[in-house]
Amino acid sequence: MIREAIFPNTLCFIFVFFSISSATDIITPSHPLSNGETLISAKGTFALGFFTAPDSANRYLGIWYHNIPVQTVVWVANRRNPIHDLNATLSINADDASLYLTTSGNSTPIWSSPSFPKLFPNPIGQLLDTGNFVVKSFNSSSVLWQSFDHPTDTMVPGMKAGPNLKTGIDRNLTAWLSVSDPSPGKYTLAIDPIGVPQLVIRDASGSWIWRGGPWNGFGFSGTGQFFDVAFYREFISVFSSNPDEIYYSFNTVGDAISIVTMDENGTARRYGWEASLQKWDLYWLAPSDPCDFFSACGINAVCDTSRSPICRCLDGFDPKNPASWSRGNWTDGCVRVSTLGCGANGTDEFMLVRGSKLPDTAAAVADRSLDLDGCRARCLMDCSCKAYASADLSRGGNGCIIWMAEIKDLRVYANGGQDLYVRVAPRDSGT
Ligand SMILES: *[C@@H]1O[C@H](CO)[C@@H](O)[C@H](O)[C@H]1NC(C)=O
Ligand SMILES: *[C@@H]1O[C@H](CO)[C@@H](O)[C@H](O)[C@H]1NC(C)=O
Ligand SMILES: *[C@@H]1O[C@H](CO)[C@@H](O)[C@H](O)[C@H]1NC(C)=O
Ligand SMILES: *[C@@H]1O[C@H](CO)[C@@H](O)[C@H](O)[C@H]1NC(C)=O
Ligand SMILES: *[C@@H]1O[C@H](CO)[C@@H](O)[C@H](O)[C@H]1NC(C)=O
Ligand SMILES: *[C@@H]1O[C@H](CO)[C@@H](O)[C@H](O)[C@H]1NC(C)=O
């Protein structure tokens, strides 16, 4: 959450100067953190302490960038339970290594982290220079608990977003309810592991608002150049899907500062810090145009912002409900003109859709071993296969994705995107 109001630079310098003189990055059972105190990470990048939400009297324990003057809270501990009392303390339990946040006159913590068996002597809470607040034994490097596993609405470099399949922790970004209230809001940005994993924005009911699509080796298929490894040299993206976890992560290059946030109105954004102007630059946001909204044109249709109307049926398909389609209601999508040959000995053909954002992969499978020809052959052998495309563009088009359901949420870009091969009956294949 970025707070636009800035305190004057002079004050800021005093603040920084003051903080350095008393800086520590740890709390211990005998040295808790009280109101007014902050932990400062080793190189001064992040601070952990108490802040007041804008236009609100409520106070929270959080982490913010210490080295930039625009208050940018990246993590909130007690997002559901604000501190009303002025006197709050963050402590760590010597016996079970749990963190607990208490207010004066109330022994029940308003927030706490999990307890651990008494195997970990001298527990400390340490604010790392990555912005990760970790609980560990003083002498040990193994982390018992970390704030990076419990993101708020902001992703900082080094954090992973996506499900940890071993622990069951879903590391998603959940928006603040409003600018002045960090309690969980309506929207989440998460990796959905079903089918071929995709980046998605969900609303409060769990419905998808926007789909970034599967990772294509350079970026998520539907995030265009702005998430891409190649476009911005200030950060490097990483995506991994393995039996233990599926995640997106990024690291910045040199002194660059970049964050990804999920806002209260359902918009995901990437910002970069513009040091010369001392402000955040908006690099990318989604959804950003009518074709970005999930399934804007219904099934078997293509969304193209450069055309009017933006929706058309794929070649070989007609509107399911022509009257409503002609009124601009795309909900019912399109249906096949000719039945697929299926089984009649590979008589079906494929229509190439260039510049595609890959359609919804919830009902798709990836085969990393096949090339495009192998992919085509495999698709032809299976009547439920509706389309195929290359799975990884970064190594000259390796692997393939095969769609086992109708084409949904397909759009094309004037620049970028990739080739998608849609199965059609021979006479509908066009050119
Ligand atoms: C704040 O709480 C601490 C611990 O409960 C107590 O020692 C201190 O006196 C309190 N300060 C104020 C101003 O209430
Ligand atoms: C932990 O570190 C302290 C200080 O370096 C040392 O005295 C102590 O023996 C260490 N304890 C363990 C369990 O390694
Ligand atoms: C987001 O993560 C939180 C914490 O793990 C979890 O309770 C919630 O169900 C997740 N929401 C979505 C939509 O993934
Ligand atoms: C969300 O929408 C409301 C109402 O239009 C607006 O006041 C607010 O500034 C928006 N929030 C953000 C983060 O854009
Ligand atoms: C669009 O069509 C769907 C399905 O036919 C219908 O349920 C919906 O009410 C229509 N929307 C509008 C705005 O007419
Ligand atoms: C499949 O195609 C081959 C070669 O085109 C042909 O010899 C064969 O009879 C066909 N089989 C069927 C079941 O259509």
Short mmCIF file of N, CA and C in Angstrom, two decimals, residues 153 173 175 187-190 199-202 209-212 223 226-227 259-271 282-288 292:
data_model
loop_
_atom_site.label_atom_id
_atom_site.label_comp_id
_atom_site.label_asym_id
_atom_site.label_seq_id
_atom_site.Cartn_x
_atom_site.Cartn_y
_atom_site.Cartn_z
N ASP A 153 -0.61 -7.25 0.74
CA ASP A 153 -1.04 -6.90 -0.62
C ASP A 153 0.13 -6.59 -1.53
N LEU A 173 -1.45 -12.38 -2.82
CA LEU A 173 -1.56 -10.98 -2.39
C LEU A 173 -3.04 -10.70 -2.21
N ALA A 175 -5.73 -7.77 -1.34
CA ALA A 175 -5.85 -6.31 -1.27
C ALA A 175 -6.26 -5.85 0.12
N TYR A 187 -10.11 -8.54 -3.26
CA TYR A 187 -9.38 -9.11 -4.39
C TYR A 187 -8.08 -9.79 -3.99
N THR A 188 -7.80 -10.91 -4.67
CA THR A 188 -6.51 -11.58 -4.45
C THR A 188 -5.82 -11.80 -5.78
N LEU A 189 -4.50 -11.73 -5.73
CA LEU A 189 -3.65 -12.09 -6.88
C LEU A 189 -2.94 -13.36 -6.46
N ALA A 190 -3.16 -14.45 -7.20
CA ALA A 190 -2.64 -15.74 -6.77
C ALA A 190 -2.26 -16.59 -7.98
N LEU A 199 -1.55 -17.32 -13.36
CA LEU A 199 -1.68 -16.16 -12.47
C LEU A 199 -3.10 -15.63 -12.64
N VAL A 200 -3.82 -15.44 -11.52
CA VAL A 200 -5.21 -14.95 -11.63
C VAL A 200 -5.52 -13.91 -10.57
N ILE A 201 -6.47 -13.03 -10.88
CA ILE A 201 -7.08 -12.15 -9.88
C ILE A 201 -8.47 -12.69 -9.62
N ARG A 202 -8.78 -12.92 -8.34
CA ARG A 202 -10.12 -13.38 -7.96
C ARG A 202 -10.83 -12.29 -7.18
N ILE A 209 -11.43 -12.51 -12.17
CA ILE A 209 -11.62 -11.20 -12.78
C ILE A 209 -10.68 -11.07 -13.98
N TRP A 210 -9.49 -11.58 -13.77
CA TRP A 210 -8.44 -11.46 -14.79
C TRP A 210 -7.53 -12.67 -14.67
N ARG A 211 -6.97 -13.04 -15.80
CA ARG A 211 -6.11 -14.20 -15.87
C ARG A 211 -4.81 -13.79 -16.54
N GLY A 212 -3.70 -13.93 -15.85
CA GLY A 212 -2.41 -13.66 -16.47
C GLY A 212 -1.98 -14.84 -17.33
N THR A 223 0.39 -11.14 -19.52
CA THR A 223 0.86 -9.91 -18.87
C THR A 223 1.66 -9.04 -19.83
N PHE A 226 5.19 -6.30 -19.84
CA PHE A 226 5.51 -5.59 -18.62
C PHE A 226 5.90 -6.46 -17.43
N PHE A 227 5.69 -7.74 -17.54
CA PHE A 227 6.17 -8.64 -16.50
C PHE A 227 7.43 -9.32 -17.00
N ILE A 259 8.08 -3.26 -6.89
CA ILE A 259 7.09 -4.03 -6.13
C ILE A 259 5.89 -4.37 -7.01
N VAL A 260 5.15 -5.40 -6.62
CA VAL A 260 3.88 -5.74 -7.26
C VAL A 260 2.81 -5.63 -6.17
N THR A 261 1.70 -4.98 -6.47
CA THR A 261 0.64 -4.83 -5.47
C THR A 261 -0.71 -5.23 -6.05
N MET A 262 -1.63 -5.57 -5.15
CA MET A 262 -3.01 -5.85 -5.52
C MET A 262 -3.85 -4.78 -4.84
N ASP A 263 -4.58 -3.96 -5.61
CA ASP A 263 -5.26 -2.84 -4.95
C ASP A 263 -6.73 -3.14 -4.62
N GLU A 264 -7.29 -2.26 -3.83
CA GLU A 264 -8.64 -2.44 -3.28
C GLU A 264 -9.71 -2.56 -4.36
N ASN A 265 -9.45 -2.02 -5.57
CA ASN A 265 -10.46 -2.05 -6.63
C ASN A 265 -10.23 -3.17 -7.63
N GLY A 266 -9.33 -4.09 -7.33
CA GLY A 266 -9.15 -5.25 -8.19
C GLY A 266 -8.10 -5.08 -9.27
N THR A 267 -7.23 -4.09 -9.13
CA THR A 267 -6.17 -3.88 -10.12
C THR A 267 -4.81 -4.29 -9.55
N ALA A 268 -4.12 -5.16 -10.28
CA ALA A 268 -2.75 -5.53 -9.91
C ALA A 268 -1.81 -4.57 -10.61
N ARG A 269 -0.75 -4.17 -9.91
CA ARG A 269 0.17 -3.19 -10.48
C ARG A 269 1.61 -3.55 -10.19
N ARG A 270 2.49 -3.19 -11.13
CA ARG A 270 3.92 -3.23 -10.83
C ARG A 270 4.44 -1.80 -10.85
N TYR A 271 5.19 -1.47 -9.80
CA TYR A 271 5.81 -0.15 -9.69
C TYR A 271 7.32 -0.30 -9.68
N LEU A 282 4.45 3.82 -12.24
CA LEU A 282 3.61 2.66 -12.56
C LEU A 282 4.11 2.05 -13.86
N TYR A 283 4.59 0.80 -13.80
CA TYR A 283 5.14 0.12 -14.98
C TYR A 283 4.07 -0.65 -15.74
N TRP A 284 3.15 -1.18 -14.98
CA TRP A 284 2.21 -2.15 -15.58
C TRP A 284 1.00 -2.27 -14.67
N LEU A 285 -0.17 -2.52 -15.27
CA LEU A 285 -1.34 -2.82 -14.46
C LEU A 285 -2.28 -3.75 -15.20
N ALA A 286 -3.11 -4.47 -14.46
CA ALA A 286 -4.10 -5.36 -15.07
C ALA A 286 -5.27 -5.50 -14.10
N PRO A 287 -6.52 -5.66 -14.57
CA PRO A 287 -6.86 -5.56 -15.99
C PRO A 287 -6.74 -4.12 -16.49
N SER A 288 -6.38 -3.98 -17.77
CA SER A 288 -6.14 -2.63 -18.26
C SER A 288 -6.95 -2.27 -19.50
N ASP A 292 -9.09 -7.62 -21.24
CA ASP A 292 -8.42 -8.20 -20.09
C ASP A 292 -9.40 -8.89 -19.13
#
